[in-house]
Short mmCIF file of C-alpha atoms and ligand atoms in Angstrom, two decimals:
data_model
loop_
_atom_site.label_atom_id
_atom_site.label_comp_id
_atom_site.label_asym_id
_atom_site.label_seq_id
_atom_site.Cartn_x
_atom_site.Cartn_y
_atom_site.Cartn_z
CA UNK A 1 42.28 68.18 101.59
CA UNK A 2 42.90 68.63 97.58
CA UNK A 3 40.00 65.87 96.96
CA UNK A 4 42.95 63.25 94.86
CA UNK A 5 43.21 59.98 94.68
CA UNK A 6 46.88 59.55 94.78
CA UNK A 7 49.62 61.18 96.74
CA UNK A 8 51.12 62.92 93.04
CA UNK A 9 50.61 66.54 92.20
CA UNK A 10 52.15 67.70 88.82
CA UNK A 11 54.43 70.68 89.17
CA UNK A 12 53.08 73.99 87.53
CA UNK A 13 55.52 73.93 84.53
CA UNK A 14 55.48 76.90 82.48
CA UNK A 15 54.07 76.39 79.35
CA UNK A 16 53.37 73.05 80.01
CA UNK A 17 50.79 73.33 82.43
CA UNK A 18 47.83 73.65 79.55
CA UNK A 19 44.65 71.77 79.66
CA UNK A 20 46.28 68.51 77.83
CA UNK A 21 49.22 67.91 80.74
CA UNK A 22 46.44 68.85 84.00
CA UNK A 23 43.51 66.61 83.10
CA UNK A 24 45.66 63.68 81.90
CA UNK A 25 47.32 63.60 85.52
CA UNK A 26 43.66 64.71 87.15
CA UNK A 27 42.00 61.76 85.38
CA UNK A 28 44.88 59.55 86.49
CA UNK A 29 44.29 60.84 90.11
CA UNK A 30 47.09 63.09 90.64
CA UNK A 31 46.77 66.68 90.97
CA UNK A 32 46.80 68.72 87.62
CA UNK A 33 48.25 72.20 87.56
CA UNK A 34 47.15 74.72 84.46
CA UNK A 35 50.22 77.78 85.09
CA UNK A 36 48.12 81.00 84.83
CA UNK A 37 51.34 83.11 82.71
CA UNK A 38 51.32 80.22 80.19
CA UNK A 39 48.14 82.47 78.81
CA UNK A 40 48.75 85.29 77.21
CA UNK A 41 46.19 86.90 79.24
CA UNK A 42 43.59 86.64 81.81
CA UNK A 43 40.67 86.18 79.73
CA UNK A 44 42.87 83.33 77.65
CA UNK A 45 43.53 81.87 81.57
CA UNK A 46 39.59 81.84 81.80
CA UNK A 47 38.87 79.85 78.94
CA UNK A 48 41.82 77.29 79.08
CA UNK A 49 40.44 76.92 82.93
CA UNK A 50 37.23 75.69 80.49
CA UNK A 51 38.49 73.75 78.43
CA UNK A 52 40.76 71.87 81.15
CA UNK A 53 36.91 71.29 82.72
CA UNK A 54 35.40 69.96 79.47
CA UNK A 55 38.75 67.39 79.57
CA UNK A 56 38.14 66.36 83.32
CA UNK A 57 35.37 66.34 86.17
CA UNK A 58 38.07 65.52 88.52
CA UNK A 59 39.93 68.74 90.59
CA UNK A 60 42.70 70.42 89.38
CA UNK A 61 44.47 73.66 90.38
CA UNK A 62 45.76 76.61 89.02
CA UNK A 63 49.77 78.26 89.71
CA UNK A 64 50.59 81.62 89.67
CA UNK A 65 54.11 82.21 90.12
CA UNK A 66 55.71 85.67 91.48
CA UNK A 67 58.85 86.29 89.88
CA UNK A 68 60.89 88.75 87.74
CA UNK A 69 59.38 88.78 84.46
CA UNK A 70 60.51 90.34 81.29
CA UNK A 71 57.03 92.34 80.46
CA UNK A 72 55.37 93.57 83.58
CA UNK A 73 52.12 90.76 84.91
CA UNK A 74 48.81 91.76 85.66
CA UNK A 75 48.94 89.74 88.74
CA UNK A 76 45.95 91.09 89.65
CA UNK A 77 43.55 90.32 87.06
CA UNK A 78 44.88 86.93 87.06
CA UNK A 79 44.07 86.20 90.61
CA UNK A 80 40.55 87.63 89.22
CA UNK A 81 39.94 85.31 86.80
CA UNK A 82 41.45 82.26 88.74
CA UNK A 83 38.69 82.90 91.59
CA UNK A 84 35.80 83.90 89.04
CA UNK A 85 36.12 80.35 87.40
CA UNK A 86 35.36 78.62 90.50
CA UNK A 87 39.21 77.04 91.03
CA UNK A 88 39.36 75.22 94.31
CA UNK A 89 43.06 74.92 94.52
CA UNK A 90 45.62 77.25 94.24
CA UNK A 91 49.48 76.78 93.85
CA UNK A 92 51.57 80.26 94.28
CA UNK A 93 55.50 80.59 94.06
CA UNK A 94 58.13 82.78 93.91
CA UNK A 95 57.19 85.91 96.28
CA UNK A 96 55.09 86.12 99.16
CA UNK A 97 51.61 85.74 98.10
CA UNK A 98 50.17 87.67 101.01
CA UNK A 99 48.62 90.58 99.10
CA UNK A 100 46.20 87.97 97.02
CA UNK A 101 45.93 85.36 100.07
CA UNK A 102 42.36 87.65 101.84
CA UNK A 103 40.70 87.03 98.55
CA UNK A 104 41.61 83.69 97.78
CA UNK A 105 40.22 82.12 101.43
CA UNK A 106 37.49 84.41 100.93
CA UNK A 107 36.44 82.12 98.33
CA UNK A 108 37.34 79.48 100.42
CA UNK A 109 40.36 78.12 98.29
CA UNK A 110 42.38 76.11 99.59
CA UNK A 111 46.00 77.37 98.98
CA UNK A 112 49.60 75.28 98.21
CA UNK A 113 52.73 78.02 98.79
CA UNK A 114 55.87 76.85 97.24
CA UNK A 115 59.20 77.52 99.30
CA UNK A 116 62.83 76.41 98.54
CA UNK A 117 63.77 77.12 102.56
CA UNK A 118 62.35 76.58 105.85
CA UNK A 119 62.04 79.83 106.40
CA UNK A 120 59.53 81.09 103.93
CA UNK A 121 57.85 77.82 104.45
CA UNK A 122 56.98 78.95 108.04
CA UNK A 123 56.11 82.46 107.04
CA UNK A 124 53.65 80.81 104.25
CA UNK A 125 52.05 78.59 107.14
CA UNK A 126 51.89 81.76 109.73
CA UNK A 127 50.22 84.22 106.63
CA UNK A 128 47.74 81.61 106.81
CA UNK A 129 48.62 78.94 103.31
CA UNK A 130 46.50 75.68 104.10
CA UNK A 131 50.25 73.58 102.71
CA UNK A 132 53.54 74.00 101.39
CA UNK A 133 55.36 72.67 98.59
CA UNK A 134 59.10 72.04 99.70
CA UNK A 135 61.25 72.42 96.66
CA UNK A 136 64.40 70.99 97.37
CA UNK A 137 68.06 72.41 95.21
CA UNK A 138 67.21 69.36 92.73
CA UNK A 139 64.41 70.83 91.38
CA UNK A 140 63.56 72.61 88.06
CA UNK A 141 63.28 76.34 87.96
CA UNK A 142 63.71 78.15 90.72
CA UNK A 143 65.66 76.56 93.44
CA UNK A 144 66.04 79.48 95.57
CA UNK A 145 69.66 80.52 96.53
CA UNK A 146 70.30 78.47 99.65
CA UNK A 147 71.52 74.78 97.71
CA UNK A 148 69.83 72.42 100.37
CA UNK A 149 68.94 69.57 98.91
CA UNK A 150 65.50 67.59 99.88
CA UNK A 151 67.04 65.35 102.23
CA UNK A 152 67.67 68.48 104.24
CA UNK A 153 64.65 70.39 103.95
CA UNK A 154 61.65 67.65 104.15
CA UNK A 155 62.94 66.32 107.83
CA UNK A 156 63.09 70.29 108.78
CA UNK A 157 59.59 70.98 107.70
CA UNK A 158 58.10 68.11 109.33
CA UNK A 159 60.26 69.09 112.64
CA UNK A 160 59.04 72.50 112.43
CA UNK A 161 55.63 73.04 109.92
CA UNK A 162 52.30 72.46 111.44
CA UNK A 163 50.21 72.20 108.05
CA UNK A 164 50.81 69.28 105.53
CA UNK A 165 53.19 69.96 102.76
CA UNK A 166 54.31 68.30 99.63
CA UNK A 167 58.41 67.12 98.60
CA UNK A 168 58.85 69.05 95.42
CA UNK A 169 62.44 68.58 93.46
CA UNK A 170 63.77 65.52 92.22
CA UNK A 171 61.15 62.97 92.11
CA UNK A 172 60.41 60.59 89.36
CA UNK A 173 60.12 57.37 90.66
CA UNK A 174 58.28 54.70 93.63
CA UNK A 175 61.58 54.86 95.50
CA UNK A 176 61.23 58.64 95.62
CA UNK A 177 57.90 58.51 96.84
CA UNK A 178 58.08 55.73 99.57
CA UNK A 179 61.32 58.28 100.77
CA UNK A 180 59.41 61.63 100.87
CA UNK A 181 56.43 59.82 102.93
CA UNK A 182 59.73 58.77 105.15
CA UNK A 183 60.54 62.17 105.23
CA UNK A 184 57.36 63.32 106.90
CA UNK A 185 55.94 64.80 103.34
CA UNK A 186 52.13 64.30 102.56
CA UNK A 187 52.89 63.80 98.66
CA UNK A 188 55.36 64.67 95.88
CA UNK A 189 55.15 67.06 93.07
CA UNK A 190 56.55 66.23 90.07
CA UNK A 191 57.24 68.78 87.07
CA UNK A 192 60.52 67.39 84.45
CA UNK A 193 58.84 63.71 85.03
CA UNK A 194 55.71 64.57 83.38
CA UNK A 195 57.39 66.27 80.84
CA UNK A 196 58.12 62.90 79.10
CA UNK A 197 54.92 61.67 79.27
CA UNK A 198 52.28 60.82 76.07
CA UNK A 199 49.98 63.81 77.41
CA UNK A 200 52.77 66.45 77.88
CA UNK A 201 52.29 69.26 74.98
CA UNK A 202 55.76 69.33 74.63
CA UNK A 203 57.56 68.07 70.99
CA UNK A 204 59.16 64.54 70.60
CA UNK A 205 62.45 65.96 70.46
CA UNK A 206 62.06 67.85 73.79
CA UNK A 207 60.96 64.39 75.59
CA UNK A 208 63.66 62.35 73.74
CA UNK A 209 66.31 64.47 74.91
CA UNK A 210 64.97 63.74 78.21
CA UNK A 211 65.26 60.36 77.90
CA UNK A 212 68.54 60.38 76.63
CA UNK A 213 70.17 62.94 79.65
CA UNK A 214 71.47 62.00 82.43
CA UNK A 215 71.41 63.82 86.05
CA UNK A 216 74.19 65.88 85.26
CA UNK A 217 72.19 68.13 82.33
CA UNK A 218 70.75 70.50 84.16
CA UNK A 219 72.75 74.08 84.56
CA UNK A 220 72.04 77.20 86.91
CA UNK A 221 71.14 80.35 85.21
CA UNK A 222 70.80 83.77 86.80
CA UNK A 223 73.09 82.88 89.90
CA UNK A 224 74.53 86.26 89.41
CA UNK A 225 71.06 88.14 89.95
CA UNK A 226 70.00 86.01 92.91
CA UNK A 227 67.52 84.45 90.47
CA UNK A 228 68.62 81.03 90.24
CA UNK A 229 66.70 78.75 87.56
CA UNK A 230 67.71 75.13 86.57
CA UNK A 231 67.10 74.40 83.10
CA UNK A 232 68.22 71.99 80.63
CA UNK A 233 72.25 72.44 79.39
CA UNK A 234 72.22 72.95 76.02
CA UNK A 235 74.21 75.93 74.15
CA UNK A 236 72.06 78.54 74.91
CA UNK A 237 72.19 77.95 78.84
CA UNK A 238 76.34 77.71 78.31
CA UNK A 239 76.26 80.75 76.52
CA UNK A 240 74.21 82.65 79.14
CA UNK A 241 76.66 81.22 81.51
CA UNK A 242 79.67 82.31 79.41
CA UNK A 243 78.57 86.37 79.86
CA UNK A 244 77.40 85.37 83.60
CA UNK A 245 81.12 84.12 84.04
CA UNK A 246 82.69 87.42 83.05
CA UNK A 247 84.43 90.00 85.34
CA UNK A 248 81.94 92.45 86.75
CA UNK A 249 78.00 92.79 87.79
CA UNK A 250 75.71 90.58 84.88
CA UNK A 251 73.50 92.84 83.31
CA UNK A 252 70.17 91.05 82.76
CA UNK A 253 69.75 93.09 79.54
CA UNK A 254 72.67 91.22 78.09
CA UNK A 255 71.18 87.71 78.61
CA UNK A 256 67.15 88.53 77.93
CA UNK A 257 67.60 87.96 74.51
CA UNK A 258 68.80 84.11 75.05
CA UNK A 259 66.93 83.47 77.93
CA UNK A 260 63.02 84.73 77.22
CA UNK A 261 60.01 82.59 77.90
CA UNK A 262 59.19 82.93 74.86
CA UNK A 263 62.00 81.62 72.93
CA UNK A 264 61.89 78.45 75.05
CA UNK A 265 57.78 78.24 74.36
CA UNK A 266 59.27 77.46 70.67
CA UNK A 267 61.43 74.64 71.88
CA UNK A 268 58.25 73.16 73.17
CA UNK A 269 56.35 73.89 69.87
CA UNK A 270 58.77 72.92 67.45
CA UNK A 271 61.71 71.18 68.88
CA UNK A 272 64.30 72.84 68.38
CA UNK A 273 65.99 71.78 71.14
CA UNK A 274 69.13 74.80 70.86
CA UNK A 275 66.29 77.65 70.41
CA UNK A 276 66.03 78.60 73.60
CA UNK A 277 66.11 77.83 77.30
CA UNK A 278 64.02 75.27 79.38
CA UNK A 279 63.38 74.09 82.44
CA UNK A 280 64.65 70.74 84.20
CA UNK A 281 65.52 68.81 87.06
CA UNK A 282 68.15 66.60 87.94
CA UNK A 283 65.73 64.08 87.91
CA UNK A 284 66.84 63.83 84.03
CA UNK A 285 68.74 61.15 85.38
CA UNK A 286 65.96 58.91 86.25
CA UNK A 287 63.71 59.45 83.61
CA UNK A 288 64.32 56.65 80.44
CA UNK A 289 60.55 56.09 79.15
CA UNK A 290 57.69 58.15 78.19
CA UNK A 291 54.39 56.64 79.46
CA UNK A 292 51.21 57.67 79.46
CA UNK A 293 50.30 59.93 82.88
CA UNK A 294 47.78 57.20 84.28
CA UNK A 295 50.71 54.33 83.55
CA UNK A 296 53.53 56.53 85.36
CA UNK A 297 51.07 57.67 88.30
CA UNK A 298 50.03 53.62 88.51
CA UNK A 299 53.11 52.66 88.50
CA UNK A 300 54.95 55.82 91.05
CA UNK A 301 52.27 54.10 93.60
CA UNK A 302 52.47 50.22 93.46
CA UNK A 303 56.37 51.03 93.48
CA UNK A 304 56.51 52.94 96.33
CA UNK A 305 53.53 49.84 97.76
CA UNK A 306 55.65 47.47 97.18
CA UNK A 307 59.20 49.11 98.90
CA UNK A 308 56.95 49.88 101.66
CA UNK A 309 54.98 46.66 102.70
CA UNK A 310 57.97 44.23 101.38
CA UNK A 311 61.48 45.93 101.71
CA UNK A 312 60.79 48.18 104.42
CA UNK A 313 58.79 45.88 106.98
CA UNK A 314 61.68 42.98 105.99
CA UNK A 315 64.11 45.24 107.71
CA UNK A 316 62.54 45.39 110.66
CA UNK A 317 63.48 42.92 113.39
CA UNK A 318 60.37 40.97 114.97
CA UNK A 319 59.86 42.12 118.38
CA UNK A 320 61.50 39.91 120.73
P1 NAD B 1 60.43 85.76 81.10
O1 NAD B 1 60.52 85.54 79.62
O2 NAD B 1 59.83 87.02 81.59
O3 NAD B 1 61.91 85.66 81.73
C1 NAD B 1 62.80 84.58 81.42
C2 NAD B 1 63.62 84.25 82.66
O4 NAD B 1 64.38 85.38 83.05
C3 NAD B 1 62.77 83.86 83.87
O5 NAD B 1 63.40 82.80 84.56
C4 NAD B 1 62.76 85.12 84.71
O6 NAD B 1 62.59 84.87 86.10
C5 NAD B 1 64.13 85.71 84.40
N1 NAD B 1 64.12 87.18 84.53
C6 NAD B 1 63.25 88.04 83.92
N2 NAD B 1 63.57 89.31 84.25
C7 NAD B 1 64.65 89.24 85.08
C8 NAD B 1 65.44 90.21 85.75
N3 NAD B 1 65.21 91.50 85.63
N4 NAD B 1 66.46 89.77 86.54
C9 NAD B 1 66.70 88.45 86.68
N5 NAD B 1 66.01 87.48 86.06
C10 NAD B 1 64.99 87.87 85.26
O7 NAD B 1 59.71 84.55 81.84
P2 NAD B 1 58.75 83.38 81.26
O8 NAD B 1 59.62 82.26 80.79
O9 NAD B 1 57.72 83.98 80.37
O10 NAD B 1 58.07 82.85 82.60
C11 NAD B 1 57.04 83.58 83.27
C12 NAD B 1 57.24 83.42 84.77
O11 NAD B 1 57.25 82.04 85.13
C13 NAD B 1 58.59 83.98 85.25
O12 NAD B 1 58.38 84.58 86.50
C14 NAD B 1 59.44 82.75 85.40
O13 NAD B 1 60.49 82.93 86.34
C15 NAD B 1 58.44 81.74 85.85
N6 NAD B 1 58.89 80.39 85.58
C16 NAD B 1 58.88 79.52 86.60
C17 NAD B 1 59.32 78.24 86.42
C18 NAD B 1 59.33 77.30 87.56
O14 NAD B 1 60.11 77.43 88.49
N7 NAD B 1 58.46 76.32 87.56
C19 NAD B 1 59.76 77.82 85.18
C20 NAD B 1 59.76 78.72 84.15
C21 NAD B 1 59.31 80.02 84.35
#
């Protein structure tokens, strides 16, 4: 359906998702995601969209996430300029992308929802989303606020979903793959993992740390507004947590200062890793190199090959 070679879409990472981090994994045969807010604006969307196409011939999508912002998003003009450059592939997350959905598959896009519960999984499939992304509680960002965790959710959607969807949320690795194909998923997306690649435009520092955590460095943010994100633990995210902790309702005006998009777009750009706030996964914990995208794609599938054709056929008993 998405036109890839390999079962591997990268996660649309704010401020990652630029032209360098989508056509390294499109020219490796993954799926490459530009993240529309990244730009400062819809015209800068359009011509990163450009220069992501003078990087690659092969597809790549777009996401355009739905969530409380700080400054108000012209979600509309986005959605615009995404269809006006010809994108094939859409991912959208956070709310219900209904009102956009009529003109997107009017241009015959084919579009990726992604949900952290059953639930708005089936309501992407019945507003008419070609696939899902299932974002289990491991994941980076926005987990939702239900905690299931992918071993959970992936058997439920392939129980209950009738369109294809991807395991989202904790996958770095051949073993992950070969298990979310168990699972009944089409494919896994991977954001934190190709974070600490060559390709990522992210600063040494940022990857190194990444390296260098384990599974447990991730914290939850914003579980006091119902607006859960996992990012990275350093001191900013225990200071955030520190005023979330205290008696009474969390007033979002007390943490914007810490927790802005922008402060953690400098973390990227400079590393200075205790500037601001980030996003990661618990999959920290299996991350301890930082390849190139083609050598971690390459090697995600002749893993996941190999534990399929040799481990898993050895366990099973010949027929008698
Ligand atoms: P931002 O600077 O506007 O906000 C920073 C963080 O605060 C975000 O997580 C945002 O959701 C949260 N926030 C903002 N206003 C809030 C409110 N009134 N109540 C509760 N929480 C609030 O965001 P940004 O870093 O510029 O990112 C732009 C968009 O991309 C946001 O919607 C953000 O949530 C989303 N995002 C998604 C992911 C992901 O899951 N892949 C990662 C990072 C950012």
């Amino acid at each position: 359906m998405l036109g890839i070679k390999h079962p591997i879409v990268q996660g649309g990472m704010q401020w990652v998702g630029r032209a360098e981090m989508t056509s390294a994994v499109a020219n490796a045969g993954g799926l490459g995601i530009l993240t529309a807010l990244t730009q400062p604006s819809p015209e800068d969307l359009r011509k990163e969209i450009e220069r992501c196409r003078q990087m690659t011939d092969q597809p790549f999508a777009v996401n355009l996430t739905i969530l409380p912002t700080i400054k108000p998003i012209p979600y509309g003009d986005y959605v615009d300029v995404i269809i006006d450059s010809g994108i094939k592939i859409i991912e959208t997350a956070g709310r219900n992308p209904e009102p956009f959905l009529g003109a997107m598959k009017a241009a015959g896009i084919k579009v990726i929802h992604k949900c952290t519960s059953i639930r708005h999984a089936l309501k992407a499939e019945s507003i008419g989303c070609d696939m899902v992304s299932v974002d289990g509680f491991e994941c980076a960002g926005h987990p939702g606020e239900d905690d299931v965790t992918n071993l959970i959710l992936l058997p439920l959607a392939a129980q209950r979903l009738k369109i294809p969807f991807i395991a989202s949320g904790g996958f770095g690795d051949g073993r992950g793959l070969a298990a979310a194909l168990a699972l009944g998923a089409d494919g896994i997306n991977m954001g934190t993992r190709f974070m600490a690649t060559t390709e990522a435009p992210v600063h040494e520092n940022v990857k190194q740390a990444m390296v260098e955590a384990s599974e447990l460095d991730t914290a939850l943010l914003f579980r006091s507004l119902r607006n859960t994100a996992r990012v990275f633990k350093n001191s900013i995210a225990e200071q955030v947590l520190e005023i979330e902790d205290q008696e009474g309702a969390t007033n979002f005006d007390d943490i914007a200062p810490l927790v802005k998009g922008t402060r953690g777009a400098v973390v990227f750009e400079r590393g200075d890793m205790e500037y601001g706030v980030w996003s990661a996964g618990m999959v920290l914990g299996l991350i301890s190199d930082i390849p190139s995208c083609e050598a971690l794609i390459q090697r995600i599938v002749d893993e996941a090959q190999e534990i399929i054709t040799t481990r898993l056929q050895g366990l099973i008993k010949p027929q008698e």
